[in-house]
Coordinates of C-alpha atoms in Angstrom, one line a residue:
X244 CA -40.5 52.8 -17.1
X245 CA -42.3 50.0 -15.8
X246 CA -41.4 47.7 -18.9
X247 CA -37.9 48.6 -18.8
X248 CA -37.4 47.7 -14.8
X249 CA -39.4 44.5 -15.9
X250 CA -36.9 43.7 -18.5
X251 CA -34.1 44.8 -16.2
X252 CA -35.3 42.4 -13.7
X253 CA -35.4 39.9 -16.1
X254 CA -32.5 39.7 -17.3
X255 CA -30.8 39.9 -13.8
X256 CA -32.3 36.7 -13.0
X257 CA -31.4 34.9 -16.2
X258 CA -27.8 36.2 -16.0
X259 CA -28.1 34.5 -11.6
X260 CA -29.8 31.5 -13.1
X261 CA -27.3 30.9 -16.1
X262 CA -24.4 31.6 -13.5
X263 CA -26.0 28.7 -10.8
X264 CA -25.9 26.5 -13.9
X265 CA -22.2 26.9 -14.5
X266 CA -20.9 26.9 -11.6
X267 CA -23.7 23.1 -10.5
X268 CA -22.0 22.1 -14.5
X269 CA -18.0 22.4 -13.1
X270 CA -19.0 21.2 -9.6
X271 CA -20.5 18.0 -11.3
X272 CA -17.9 17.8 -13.6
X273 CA -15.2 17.7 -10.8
X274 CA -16.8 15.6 -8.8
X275 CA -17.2 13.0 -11.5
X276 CA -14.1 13.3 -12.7
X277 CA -12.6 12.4 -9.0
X278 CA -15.2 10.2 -7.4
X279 CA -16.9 7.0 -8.4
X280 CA -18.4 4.3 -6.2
X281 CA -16.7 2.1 -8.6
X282 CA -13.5 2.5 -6.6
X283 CA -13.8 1.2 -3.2
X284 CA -16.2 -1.8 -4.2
X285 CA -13.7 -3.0 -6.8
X286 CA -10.9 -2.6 -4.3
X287 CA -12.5 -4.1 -1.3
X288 CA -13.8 -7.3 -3.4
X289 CA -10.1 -7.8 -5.4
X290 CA -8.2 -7.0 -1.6
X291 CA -10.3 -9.8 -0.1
X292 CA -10.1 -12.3 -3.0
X293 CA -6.0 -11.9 -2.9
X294 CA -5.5 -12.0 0.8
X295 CA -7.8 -14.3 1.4
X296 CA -6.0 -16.6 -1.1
X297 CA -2.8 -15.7 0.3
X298 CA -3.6 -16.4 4.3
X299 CA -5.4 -19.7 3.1
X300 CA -1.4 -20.5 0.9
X301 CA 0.6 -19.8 4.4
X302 CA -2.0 -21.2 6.4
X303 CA -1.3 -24.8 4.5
X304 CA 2.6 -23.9 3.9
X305 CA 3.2 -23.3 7.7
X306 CA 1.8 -26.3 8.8
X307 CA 4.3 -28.7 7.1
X308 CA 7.1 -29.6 8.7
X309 CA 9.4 -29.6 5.9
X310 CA 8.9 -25.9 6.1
X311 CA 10.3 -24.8 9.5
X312 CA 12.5 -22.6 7.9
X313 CA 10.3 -21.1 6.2
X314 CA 8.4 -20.2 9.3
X315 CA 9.6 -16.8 10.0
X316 CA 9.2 -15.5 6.6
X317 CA 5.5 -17.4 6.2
X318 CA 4.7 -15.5 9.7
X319 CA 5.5 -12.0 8.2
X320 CA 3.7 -12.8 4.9
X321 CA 0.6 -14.0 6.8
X322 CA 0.6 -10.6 9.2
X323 CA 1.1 -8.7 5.9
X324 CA -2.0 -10.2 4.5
X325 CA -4.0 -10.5 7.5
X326 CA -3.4 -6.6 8.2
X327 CA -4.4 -5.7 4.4
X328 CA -7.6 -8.0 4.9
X329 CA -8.6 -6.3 7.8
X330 CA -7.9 -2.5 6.3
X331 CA -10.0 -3.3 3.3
X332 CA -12.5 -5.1 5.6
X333 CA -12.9 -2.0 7.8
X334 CA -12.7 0.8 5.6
X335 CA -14.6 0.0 2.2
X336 CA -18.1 -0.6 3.8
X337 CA -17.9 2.9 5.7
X338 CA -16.9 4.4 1.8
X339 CA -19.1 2.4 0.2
X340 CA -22.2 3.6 2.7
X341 CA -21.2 7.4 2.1
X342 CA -21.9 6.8 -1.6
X343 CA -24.9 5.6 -1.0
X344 CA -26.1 8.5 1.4
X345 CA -25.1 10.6 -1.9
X346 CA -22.0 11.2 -0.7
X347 CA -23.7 13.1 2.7
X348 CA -21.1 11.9 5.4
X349 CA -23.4 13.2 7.8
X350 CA -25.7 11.2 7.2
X351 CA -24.0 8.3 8.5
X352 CA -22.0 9.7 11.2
X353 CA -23.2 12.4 12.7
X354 CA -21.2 12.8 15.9
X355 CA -18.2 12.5 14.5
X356 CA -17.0 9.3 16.2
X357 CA -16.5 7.1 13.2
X358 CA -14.1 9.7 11.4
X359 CA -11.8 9.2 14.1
X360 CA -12.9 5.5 13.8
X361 CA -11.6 5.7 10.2
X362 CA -8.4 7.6 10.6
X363 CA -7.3 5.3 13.5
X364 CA -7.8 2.2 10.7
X365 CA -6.3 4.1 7.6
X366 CA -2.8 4.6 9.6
X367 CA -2.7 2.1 11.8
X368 CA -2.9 -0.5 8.6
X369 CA -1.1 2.1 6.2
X370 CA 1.8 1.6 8.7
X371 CA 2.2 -2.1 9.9
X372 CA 1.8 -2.7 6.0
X373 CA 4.9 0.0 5.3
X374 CA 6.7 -1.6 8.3
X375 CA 5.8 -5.4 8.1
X376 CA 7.2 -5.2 4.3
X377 CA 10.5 -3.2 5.5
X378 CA 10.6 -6.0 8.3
X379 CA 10.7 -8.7 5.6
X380 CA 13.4 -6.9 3.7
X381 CA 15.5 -6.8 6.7
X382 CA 14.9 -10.9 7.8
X383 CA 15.6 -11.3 3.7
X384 CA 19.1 -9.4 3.9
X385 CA 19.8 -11.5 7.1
X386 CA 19.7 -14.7 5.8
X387 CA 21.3 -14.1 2.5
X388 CA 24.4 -12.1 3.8
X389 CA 24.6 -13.2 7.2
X390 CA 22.9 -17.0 6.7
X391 CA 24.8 -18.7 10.0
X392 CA 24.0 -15.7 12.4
X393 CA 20.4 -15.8 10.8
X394 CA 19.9 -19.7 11.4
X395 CA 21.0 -19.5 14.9
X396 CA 19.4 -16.6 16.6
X397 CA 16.3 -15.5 14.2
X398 CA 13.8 -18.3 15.8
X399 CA 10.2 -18.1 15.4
X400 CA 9.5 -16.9 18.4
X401 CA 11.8 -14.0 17.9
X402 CA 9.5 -12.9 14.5
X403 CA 6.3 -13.2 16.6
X404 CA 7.6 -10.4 18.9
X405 CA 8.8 -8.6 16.7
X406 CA 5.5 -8.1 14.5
X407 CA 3.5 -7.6 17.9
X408 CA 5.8 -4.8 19.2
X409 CA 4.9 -3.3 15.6
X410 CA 1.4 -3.4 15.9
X411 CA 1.2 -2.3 19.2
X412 CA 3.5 0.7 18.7
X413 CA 1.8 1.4 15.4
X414 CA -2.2 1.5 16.9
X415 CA -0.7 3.7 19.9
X416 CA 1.0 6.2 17.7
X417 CA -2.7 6.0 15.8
X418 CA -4.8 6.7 18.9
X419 CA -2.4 9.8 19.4
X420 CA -5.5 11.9 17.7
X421 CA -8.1 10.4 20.3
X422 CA -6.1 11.4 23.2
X423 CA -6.0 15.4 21.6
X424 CA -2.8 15.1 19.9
X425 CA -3.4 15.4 16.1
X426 CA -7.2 15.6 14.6
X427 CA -8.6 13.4 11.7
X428 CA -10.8 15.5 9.3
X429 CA -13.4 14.4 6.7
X430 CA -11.0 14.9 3.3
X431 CA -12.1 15.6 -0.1
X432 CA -14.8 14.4 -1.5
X433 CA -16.4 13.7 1.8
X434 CA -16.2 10.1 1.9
X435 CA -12.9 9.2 3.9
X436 CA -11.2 10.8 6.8
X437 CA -7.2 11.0 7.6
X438 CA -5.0 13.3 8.8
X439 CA -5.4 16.6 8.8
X440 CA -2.5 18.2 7.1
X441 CA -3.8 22.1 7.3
X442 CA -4.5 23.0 10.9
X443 CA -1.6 24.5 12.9
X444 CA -3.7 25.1 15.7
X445 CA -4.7 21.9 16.4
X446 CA -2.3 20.7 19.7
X447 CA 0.1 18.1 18.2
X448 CA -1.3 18.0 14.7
X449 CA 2.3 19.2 13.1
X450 CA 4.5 16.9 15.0
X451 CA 1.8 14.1 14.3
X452 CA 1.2 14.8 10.2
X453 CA 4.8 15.4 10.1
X454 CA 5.9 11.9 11.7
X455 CA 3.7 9.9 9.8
X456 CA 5.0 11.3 6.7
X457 CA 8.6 10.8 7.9
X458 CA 8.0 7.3 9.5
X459 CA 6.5 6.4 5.9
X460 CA 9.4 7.7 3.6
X461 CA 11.9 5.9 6.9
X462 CA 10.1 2.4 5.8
X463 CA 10.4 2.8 2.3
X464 CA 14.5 3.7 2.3
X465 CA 14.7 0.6 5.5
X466 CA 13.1 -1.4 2.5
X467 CA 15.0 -0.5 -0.7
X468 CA 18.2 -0.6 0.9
X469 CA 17.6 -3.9 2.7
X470 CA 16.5 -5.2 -0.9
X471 CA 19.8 -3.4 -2.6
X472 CA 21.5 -5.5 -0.2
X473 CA 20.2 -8.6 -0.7
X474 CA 20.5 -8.7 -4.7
X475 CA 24.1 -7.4 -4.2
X476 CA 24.5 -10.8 -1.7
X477 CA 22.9 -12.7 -4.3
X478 CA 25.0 -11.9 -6.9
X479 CA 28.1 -12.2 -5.0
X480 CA 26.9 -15.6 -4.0
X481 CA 26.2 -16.6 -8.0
X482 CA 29.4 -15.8 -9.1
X483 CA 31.0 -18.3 -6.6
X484 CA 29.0 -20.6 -7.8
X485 CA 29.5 -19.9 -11.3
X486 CA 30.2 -22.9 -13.7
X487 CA 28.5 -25.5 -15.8
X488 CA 27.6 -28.1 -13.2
X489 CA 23.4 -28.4 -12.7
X490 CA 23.8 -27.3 -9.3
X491 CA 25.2 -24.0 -10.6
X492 CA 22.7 -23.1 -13.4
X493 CA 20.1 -23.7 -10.5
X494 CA 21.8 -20.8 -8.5
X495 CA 22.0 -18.6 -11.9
X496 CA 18.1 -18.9 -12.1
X497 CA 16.8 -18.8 -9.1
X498 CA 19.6 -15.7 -8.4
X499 CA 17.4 -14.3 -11.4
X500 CA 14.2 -14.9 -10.5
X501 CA 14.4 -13.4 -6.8
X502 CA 16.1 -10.4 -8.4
X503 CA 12.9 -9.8 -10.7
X504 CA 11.0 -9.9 -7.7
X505 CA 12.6 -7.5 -5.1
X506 CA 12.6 -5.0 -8.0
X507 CA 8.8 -5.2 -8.4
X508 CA 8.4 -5.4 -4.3
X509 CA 10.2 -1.6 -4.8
X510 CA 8.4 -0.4 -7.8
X511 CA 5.2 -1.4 -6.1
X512 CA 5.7 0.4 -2.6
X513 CA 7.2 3.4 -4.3
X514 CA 4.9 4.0 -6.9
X515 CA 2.0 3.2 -4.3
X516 CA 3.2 5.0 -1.1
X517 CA 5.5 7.9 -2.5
X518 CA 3.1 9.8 -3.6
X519 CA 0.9 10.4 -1.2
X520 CA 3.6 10.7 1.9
X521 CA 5.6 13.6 -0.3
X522 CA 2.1 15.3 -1.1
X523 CA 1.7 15.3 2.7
X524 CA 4.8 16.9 3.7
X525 CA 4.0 19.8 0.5
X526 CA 0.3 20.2 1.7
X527 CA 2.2 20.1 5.6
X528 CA 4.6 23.4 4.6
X529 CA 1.5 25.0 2.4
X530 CA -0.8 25.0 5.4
X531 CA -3.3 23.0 3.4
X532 CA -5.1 20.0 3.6
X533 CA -7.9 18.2 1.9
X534 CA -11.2 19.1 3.3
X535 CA -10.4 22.8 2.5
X536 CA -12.2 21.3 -0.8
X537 CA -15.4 21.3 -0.3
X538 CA -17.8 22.4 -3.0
X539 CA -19.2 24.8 -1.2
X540 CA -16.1 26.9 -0.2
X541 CA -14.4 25.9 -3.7
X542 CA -17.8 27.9 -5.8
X543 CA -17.4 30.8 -3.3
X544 CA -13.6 30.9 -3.5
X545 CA -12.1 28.8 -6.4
X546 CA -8.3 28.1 -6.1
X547 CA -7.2 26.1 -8.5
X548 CA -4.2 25.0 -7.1
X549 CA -5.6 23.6 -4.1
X550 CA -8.6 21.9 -6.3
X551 CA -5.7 20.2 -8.0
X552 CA -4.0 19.6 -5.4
X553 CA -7.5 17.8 -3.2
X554 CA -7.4 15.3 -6.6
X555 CA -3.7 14.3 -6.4
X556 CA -4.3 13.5 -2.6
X557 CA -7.3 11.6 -3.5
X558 CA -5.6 9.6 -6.5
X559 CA -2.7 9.3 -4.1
X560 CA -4.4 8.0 -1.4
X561 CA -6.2 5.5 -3.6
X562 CA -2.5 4.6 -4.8
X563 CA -1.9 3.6 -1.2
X564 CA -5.3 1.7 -0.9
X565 CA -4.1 -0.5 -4.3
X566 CA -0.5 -1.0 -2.8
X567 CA -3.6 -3.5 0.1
X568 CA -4.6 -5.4 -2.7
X569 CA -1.4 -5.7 -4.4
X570 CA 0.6 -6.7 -1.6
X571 CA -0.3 -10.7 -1.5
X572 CA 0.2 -10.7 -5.6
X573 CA 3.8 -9.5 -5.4
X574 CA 4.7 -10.9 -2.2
X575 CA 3.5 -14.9 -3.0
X576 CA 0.8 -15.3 -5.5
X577 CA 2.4 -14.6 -8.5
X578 CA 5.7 -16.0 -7.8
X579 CA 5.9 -19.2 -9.6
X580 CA 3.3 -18.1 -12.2
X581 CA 5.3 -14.9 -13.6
X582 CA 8.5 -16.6 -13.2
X583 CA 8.0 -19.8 -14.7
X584 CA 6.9 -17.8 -18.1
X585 CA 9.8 -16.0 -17.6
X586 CA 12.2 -18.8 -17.3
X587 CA 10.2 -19.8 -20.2
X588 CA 10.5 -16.7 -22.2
X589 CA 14.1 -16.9 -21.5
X590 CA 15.0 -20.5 -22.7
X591 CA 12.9 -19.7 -25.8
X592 CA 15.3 -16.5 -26.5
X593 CA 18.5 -18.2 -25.8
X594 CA 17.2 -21.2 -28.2
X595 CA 17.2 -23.7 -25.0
X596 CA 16.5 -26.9 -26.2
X597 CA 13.8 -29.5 -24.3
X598 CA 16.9 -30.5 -21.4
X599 CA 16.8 -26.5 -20.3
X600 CA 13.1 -26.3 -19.8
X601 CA 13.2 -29.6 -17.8
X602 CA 16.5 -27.8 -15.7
X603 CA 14.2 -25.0 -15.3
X604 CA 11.4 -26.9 -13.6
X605 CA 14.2 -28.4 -11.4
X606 CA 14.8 -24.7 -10.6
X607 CA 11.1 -24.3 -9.5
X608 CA 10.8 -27.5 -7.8
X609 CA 14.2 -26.2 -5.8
X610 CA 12.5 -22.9 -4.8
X611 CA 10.3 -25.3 -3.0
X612 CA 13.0 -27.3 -1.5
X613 CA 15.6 -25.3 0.3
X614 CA 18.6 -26.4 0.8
X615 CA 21.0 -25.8 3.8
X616 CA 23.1 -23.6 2.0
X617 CA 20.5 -21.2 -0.1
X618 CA 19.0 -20.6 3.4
X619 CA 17.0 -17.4 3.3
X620 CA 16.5 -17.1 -0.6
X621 CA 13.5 -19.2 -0.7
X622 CA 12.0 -16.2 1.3
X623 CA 12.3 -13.3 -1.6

């Protein structure tokens, strides 16, 4: 009797100990599927290199005076940058420490104070970078289809107040959370915080998950129909100037090349941003939300769903982190490098001789230097 309650016992803890070992194997598994310190360092250091580069360009753009028309636009691009610089300046040390207390966010912040610290900078930037961008589409569609009204009354001042009024109405609707309406929770895996998406009980934090998520999708339709607009007015504008003088082959290209570029300004912010605001409004009617995925809670009741669902937020918000970096690249830097190979690529297919590559350098230079009556498409 005593041998067999020994073997008993036995095999009851092997069968506890082999179970532990599965369940520590899939929770290391997950977690290193889903979480690498790799992320946020790479991010913060490529965020900083390309908005640095891009403050230092309108920084030395907006100081010539050949470029006061340019002014407006430069002042929106350089907001848009500065805003990125700061979200990336703000948020990747706090990810990067977490990683480094082994992903123990108490460690670092055990009061609570700098989740809501980090909550208030992921929206607050998240949103002026949605609206600055849908405020550039809109100046954009202004000069091209209304370029008289837009010389006469869209002054630099004007832009200045406009951006301010967005930032301040952005950080209020941010602090919303502070003053008890809304709550920012630590989200899967433990090293960011946003809004919480699951808690109905929580005063406010419906109305506030839900408006974000709206205000977000609102930007993004302000922005691809402003965009829609403007190539339809550039278009319209090419074919009256359709012909075979010089003046008119300029149009055709430069037409071409701002058209290649609104499309990837919409690819970028959709593929960046939709994600993540339409997996808010799901986890929203699902009465979910990301830190209901904690390891803990997950090994005593698994749901696969909602595991799948905490790594779709966290590749989505990491989409929404990249659109930071990409946002100077798409916007300025890569302007005349990706479409001076493409002008070249294009002469090459349509067997342009030596003459069409110099006419397509005129193009380039012409970018540059605006004329009266291209006002506004200098700025796509």
């Amino acid at each position: 009797p005593t041998s067999r309650a020994l073997k008993s016992v036995t095999r009851f803890y092997m069968l506890e100990s082999n179970k532990s070992l599965r369940e520590s194997n899939v929770t290391k598994s997950g977690n290193c599927g889903s979480v690498s310190v790799v992320f946020p360092i790479t991010m913060m250091v490529t965020g900083m290199v390309g908005n640095s580069l891009a403050l230092m360009l309108v920084y030395s753009s907006y100081r010539k005076k050949e470029n006061i028309r340019k002014k407006s636009f430069l002042l929106c691009i350089g907001s848009l940058a500065l805003t990125d610089l700061f979200g990336q300046l703000l948020t990747s040390p706090i990810v990067i420490s977490v990683y480094r207390a082994d992903l123990k966010w108490d460690r670092i912040d055990s009061s609570g104070s700098l989740c809501a610290f980090f909550g208030v900078c992921m929206t607050t930037f998240g949103l002026c970078s949605l609206f600055f961008a849908s405020a550039m589409a809109i100046e954009r569609a202004l000069a091209i289809t209304s370029p008289h009204w837009y010389s006469n009354r869209m002054k630099t001042s004007v832009t200045k107040q406009i951006l301010a009024v967005i930032w301040c109405l952005v950080l209020f609707f941010s602090l919303l959370p502070i003053a008890g309406v809304g709550r920012y929770t630590l989200q899967w895996p433990g090293t960011w915080c946003f809004i919480s998406t699951g808690d109905r009980e929580v005063p406010g934090n419906m109305f506030f998950s839900i408006t974000f998520a709206v205000l977000g999708i609102f930007s993004l339709l302000v922005t691809f129909s402003c965009n829609v607009v403007t190539i339809r007015g550039l278009l319209i504008r090419c074919k009256t100037k359709s012909g075979t003088s010089h003046s008119s082959k300029q149009w055709e290209r430069l037409t071409t090349e701002t058209v290649i570029q609104l499309l990837g300004i919409m690819c970028v912010l959709f593929i960046c941003w939709a994600p993540l605001l339409v997996l808010m409004l799901r986890m929203i009617s699902t009465q979910t939300s990301s830190h209901h995925c904690k390891p803990a809670e997950v090994s005593i009741t698994p749901s696969r769903d909602i595991q799948v669902d905490c790594n779709f937020f966290l590749t989505a918000i990491r989409l929404a982190s990249l659109n930071q970096i990409l946002d100077p690249w798409v916007y300025l830097l890569l302007r005349e490098i990706i479409l001076r190979k493409f002008c070249q690529v294009a002469n090459a297919v349509s067997n342009c001789s030596i003459d069409g590559q110099k006419e397509t350098q005129t193009a380039l230079n012409a970018l540059n230097k605006q004329p009266a009556d291209t006002n506004g498409l200098y700025k796509q």
